[in-house]
Amino acid sequence: MDELIEITVTVNGTVHREQVSPRMHVADFLRRGLGLTGTHVGCEQGVCGMCTILLDGDAVKSCLMLAPQLDGREVRTVESLAEGGELAPVQRAFKEAHGLQCGFCTPGFLMTATALKESGRSLDREEIRDELSGVICRCTGYEGIVNAVDRVLNGDAVGVEDER
Ligand code: FES
Ligand code: FES
């Protein structure tokens, strides 16, 4: 059995000191170690994007990192977005633009959209599609997702009704 490694990591604003297996990937650490099951696991090969989290502000695929690499870092997961029962603006945009679909891919899209928003970049729809290409929607229902991210980055998307 592998010797455990102690790490100190801040996850969603809380500092955790944990003993982790050197072979456990970050998505498993979040889900099984911390009970944060909002980060989903699909391919475990860096292809589907279901496991996307923010690491020191950058969107990364958590199945491609090992838990010991989190030492001294800051992680945000989809659980960090809503505060006090209130949806975050990015979540509201997905709701209003019908970007919330099966739910399995949604955390990956939300965290990717959050990183884009925080980057301060302004992107057109083609660029948004490019940026989202690391997260796969298996039902190919991208229109609502692109509308939602367009709304997040650029304000109201054309043709999207505001349901508030
Ligand atoms: S589970 Fe990480 S990219 Fe698919
Ligand atoms: S809406 Fe999630 S995979 Fe298509």
CSV table of C-alpha atoms and ligand atoms in Angstrom, one decimal:
chain,number,residue,atom,x,y,z
A,1,MET,CA,0.0,0.0,0.0
A,2,ASP,CA,1.2,3.5,-0.9
A,3,GLU,CA,2.4,5.8,1.9
A,4,LEU,CA,0.0,8.6,2.5
A,5,ILE,CA,1.1,12.2,1.8
A,6,GLU,CA,-0.1,15.1,3.9
A,7,ILE,CA,-1.4,18.1,2.0
A,8,THR,CA,-2.9,21.4,3.0
A,9,VAL,CA,-5.4,22.8,0.4
A,10,THR,CA,-8.1,25.4,0.5
A,11,VAL,CA,-11.3,24.2,-1.1
A,12,ASN,CA,-14.2,26.6,-1.5
A,13,GLY,CA,-12.7,28.8,1.1
A,14,THR,CA,-12.1,26.2,3.8
A,15,VAL,CA,-8.6,25.0,4.6
A,16,HIS,CA,-8.2,21.2,4.7
A,17,ARG,CA,-5.3,19.3,6.0
A,18,GLU,CA,-5.6,15.7,4.6
A,19,GLN,CA,-3.6,12.5,4.2
A,20,VAL,CA,-3.9,11.5,0.5
A,21,SER,CA,-2.8,8.5,-1.6
A,22,PRO,CA,-0.1,9.6,-4.1
A,23,ARG,CA,-2.2,7.8,-6.8
A,24,MET,CA,-5.6,9.4,-6.1
A,25,HIS,CA,-6.7,11.9,-8.7
A,26,VAL,CA,-8.1,15.2,-7.6
A,27,ALA,CA,-11.7,14.5,-8.7
A,28,ASP,CA,-11.7,11.4,-6.5
A,29,PHE,CA,-10.2,13.4,-3.6
A,30,LEU,CA,-12.9,16.0,-3.9
A,31,ARG,CA,-15.7,13.5,-4.2
A,32,ARG,CA,-14.6,10.7,-1.9
A,33,GLY,CA,-12.3,12.6,0.4
A,34,LEU,CA,-14.3,15.8,0.9
A,35,GLY,CA,-17.8,14.7,-0.2
A,36,LEU,CA,-18.0,17.3,-2.9
A,37,THR,CA,-19.9,15.2,-5.4
A,38,GLY,CA,-20.8,18.2,-7.7
A,39,THR,CA,-17.6,17.5,-9.6
A,40,HIS,CA,-18.5,14.7,-11.9
A,41,VAL,CA,-16.3,12.0,-13.4
A,42,GLY,CA,-16.7,10.8,-16.9
A,43,CYS,CA,-13.8,9.6,-19.0
A,44,GLU,CA,-10.9,10.0,-16.5
A,45,GLN,CA,-8.7,10.8,-19.5
A,46,GLY,CA,-8.9,14.5,-19.8
A,47,VAL,CA,-11.4,14.4,-22.7
A,48,CYS,CA,-14.9,15.0,-21.5
A,49,GLY,CA,-14.4,18.0,-19.1
A,50,MET,CA,-17.1,16.8,-16.6
A,51,CYS,CA,-14.5,17.1,-13.8
A,52,THR,CA,-13.5,20.7,-14.5
A,53,ILE,CA,-12.7,22.8,-11.3
A,54,LEU,CA,-10.9,26.0,-10.7
A,55,LEU,CA,-7.3,25.7,-9.4
A,56,ASP,CA,-5.9,29.0,-8.4
A,57,GLY,CA,-8.5,30.6,-10.7
A,58,ASP,CA,-7.7,28.5,-13.8
A,59,ALA,CA,-10.1,25.9,-15.2
A,60,VAL,CA,-8.4,22.5,-15.0
A,61,LYS,CA,-9.5,18.9,-15.5
A,62,SER,CA,-9.3,17.4,-12.0
A,63,CYS,CA,-9.0,13.8,-13.3
A,64,LEU,CA,-5.6,14.7,-14.8
A,65,MET,CA,-4.1,15.9,-11.5
A,66,LEU,CA,-3.0,13.9,-8.5
A,67,ALA,CA,-4.2,14.9,-5.0
A,68,PRO,CA,-0.6,15.6,-3.7
A,69,GLN,CA,-0.3,18.4,-6.4
A,70,LEU,CA,-3.0,20.3,-4.5
A,71,ASP,CA,-0.7,21.1,-1.6
A,72,GLY,CA,-0.7,24.9,-1.0
A,73,ARG,CA,-3.2,25.5,-3.7
A,74,GLU,CA,-6.7,26.9,-3.9
A,75,VAL,CA,-9.6,24.9,-5.4
A,76,ARG,CA,-13.1,26.0,-6.2
A,77,THR,CA,-15.8,23.5,-7.2
A,78,VAL,CA,-19.3,24.0,-8.4
A,79,GLU,CA,-20.5,23.9,-4.8
A,80,SER,CA,-18.8,27.3,-4.3
A,81,LEU,CA,-21.0,29.2,-6.8
A,82,ALA,CA,-24.3,29.6,-5.0
A,83,GLU,CA,-24.1,31.6,-1.8
A,84,GLY,CA,-26.8,31.6,0.9
A,85,GLY,CA,-29.2,29.7,-1.3
A,86,GLU,CA,-28.8,32.3,-4.1
A,87,LEU,CA,-27.6,31.2,-7.5
A,88,ALA,CA,-24.5,32.9,-8.7
A,89,PRO,CA,-24.9,35.1,-11.9
A,90,VAL,CA,-23.3,32.3,-14.0
A,91,GLN,CA,-25.9,29.8,-12.7
A,92,ARG,CA,-28.7,32.3,-13.3
A,93,ALA,CA,-27.6,32.8,-16.9
A,94,PHE,CA,-27.6,29.1,-17.5
A,95,LYS,CA,-31.1,28.8,-16.0
A,96,GLU,CA,-32.4,31.7,-18.0
A,97,ALA,CA,-30.8,30.7,-21.3
A,98,HIS,CA,-31.8,27.0,-21.0
A,99,GLY,CA,-28.2,25.9,-20.6
A,100,LEU,CA,-29.0,23.6,-17.8
A,101,GLN,CA,-29.7,20.3,-19.5
A,102,CYS,CA,-28.8,16.8,-18.3
A,103,GLY,CA,-27.0,17.9,-15.2
A,104,PHE,CA,-24.0,15.6,-15.7
A,105,CYS,CA,-22.0,18.0,-17.8
A,106,THR,CA,-23.4,21.2,-16.1
A,107,PRO,CA,-20.7,21.5,-13.4
A,108,GLY,CA,-18.0,21.4,-16.1
A,109,PHE,CA,-19.7,24.1,-18.2
A,110,LEU,CA,-20.4,26.3,-15.1
A,111,MET,CA,-16.8,26.2,-13.9
A,112,THR,CA,-15.4,26.8,-17.4
A,113,ALA,CA,-17.8,29.8,-17.8
A,114,THR,CA,-16.8,31.1,-14.3
A,115,ALA,CA,-13.1,31.0,-15.3
A,116,LEU,CA,-14.0,32.8,-18.6
A,117,LYS,CA,-16.0,35.5,-16.7
A,118,GLU,CA,-13.2,36.0,-14.2
A,119,SER,CA,-10.6,36.4,-17.0
A,120,GLY,CA,-12.4,39.6,-18.0
A,121,ARG,CA,-12.2,38.6,-21.7
A,122,SER,CA,-14.8,39.5,-24.2
A,123,LEU,CA,-15.5,36.7,-26.6
A,124,ASP,CA,-17.8,36.3,-29.6
A,125,ARG,CA,-19.9,33.2,-30.1
A,126,GLU,CA,-17.4,31.4,-32.2
A,127,GLU,CA,-14.7,32.1,-29.6
A,128,ILE,CA,-17.1,30.9,-26.9
A,129,ARG,CA,-17.6,27.6,-28.7
A,130,ASP,CA,-13.8,27.2,-29.0
A,131,GLU,CA,-13.4,27.9,-25.2
A,132,LEU,CA,-16.1,25.4,-24.4
A,133,SER,CA,-14.7,22.7,-26.6
A,134,GLY,CA,-13.0,21.1,-23.6
A,135,VAL,CA,-16.3,20.1,-22.1
A,136,ILE,CA,-18.5,17.6,-24.0
A,137,CYS,CA,-22.3,17.6,-24.1
A,138,ARG,CA,-23.1,14.1,-25.3
A,139,CYS,CA,-26.6,15.1,-26.4
A,140,THR,CA,-25.1,17.9,-28.5
A,141,GLY,CA,-27.4,20.5,-27.0
A,142,TYR,CA,-24.9,23.3,-27.2
A,143,GLU,CA,-27.1,26.2,-28.3
A,144,GLY,CA,-28.5,26.9,-24.8
A,145,ILE,CA,-25.1,26.5,-23.3
A,146,VAL,CA,-23.5,28.9,-25.7
A,147,ASN,CA,-26.4,31.4,-25.2
A,148,ALA,CA,-25.8,31.1,-21.4
A,149,VAL,CA,-22.1,31.8,-21.7
A,150,ASP,CA,-22.7,34.6,-24.2
A,151,ARG,CA,-25.1,36.1,-21.5
A,152,VAL,CA,-22.4,35.7,-18.8
A,153,LEU,CA,-19.7,37.4,-20.8
A,154,ASN,CA,-21.6,39.9,-22.9
A,155,GLY,CA,-24.9,40.5,-21.3
A,156,ASP,CA,-28.2,39.4,-22.8
A,157,ALA,CA,-27.8,37.0,-25.7
A,158,VAL,CA,-29.9,37.6,-28.8
A,159,GLY,CA,-33.1,35.7,-28.8
A,160,VAL,CA,-33.0,34.5,-25.2
A,161,GLU,CA,-36.0,35.4,-23.1
A,162,ASP,CA,-35.3,36.7,-19.6
A,163,GLU,CA,-37.5,34.6,-17.3
A,164,ARG,CA,-36.8,36.6,-14.2
B,1,FES,S1,-13.4,12.9,-16.2
B,1,FES,FE1,-11.9,14.5,-16.4
B,1,FES,S2,-12.0,15.1,-18.5
B,1,FES,FE2,-13.4,13.4,-18.3
B,2,FES,S1,-26.7,18.4,-21.5
B,2,FES,FE1,-25.2,17.3,-20.3
B,2,FES,S2,-24.4,15.9,-21.7
B,2,FES,FE2,-25.7,17.0,-22.9
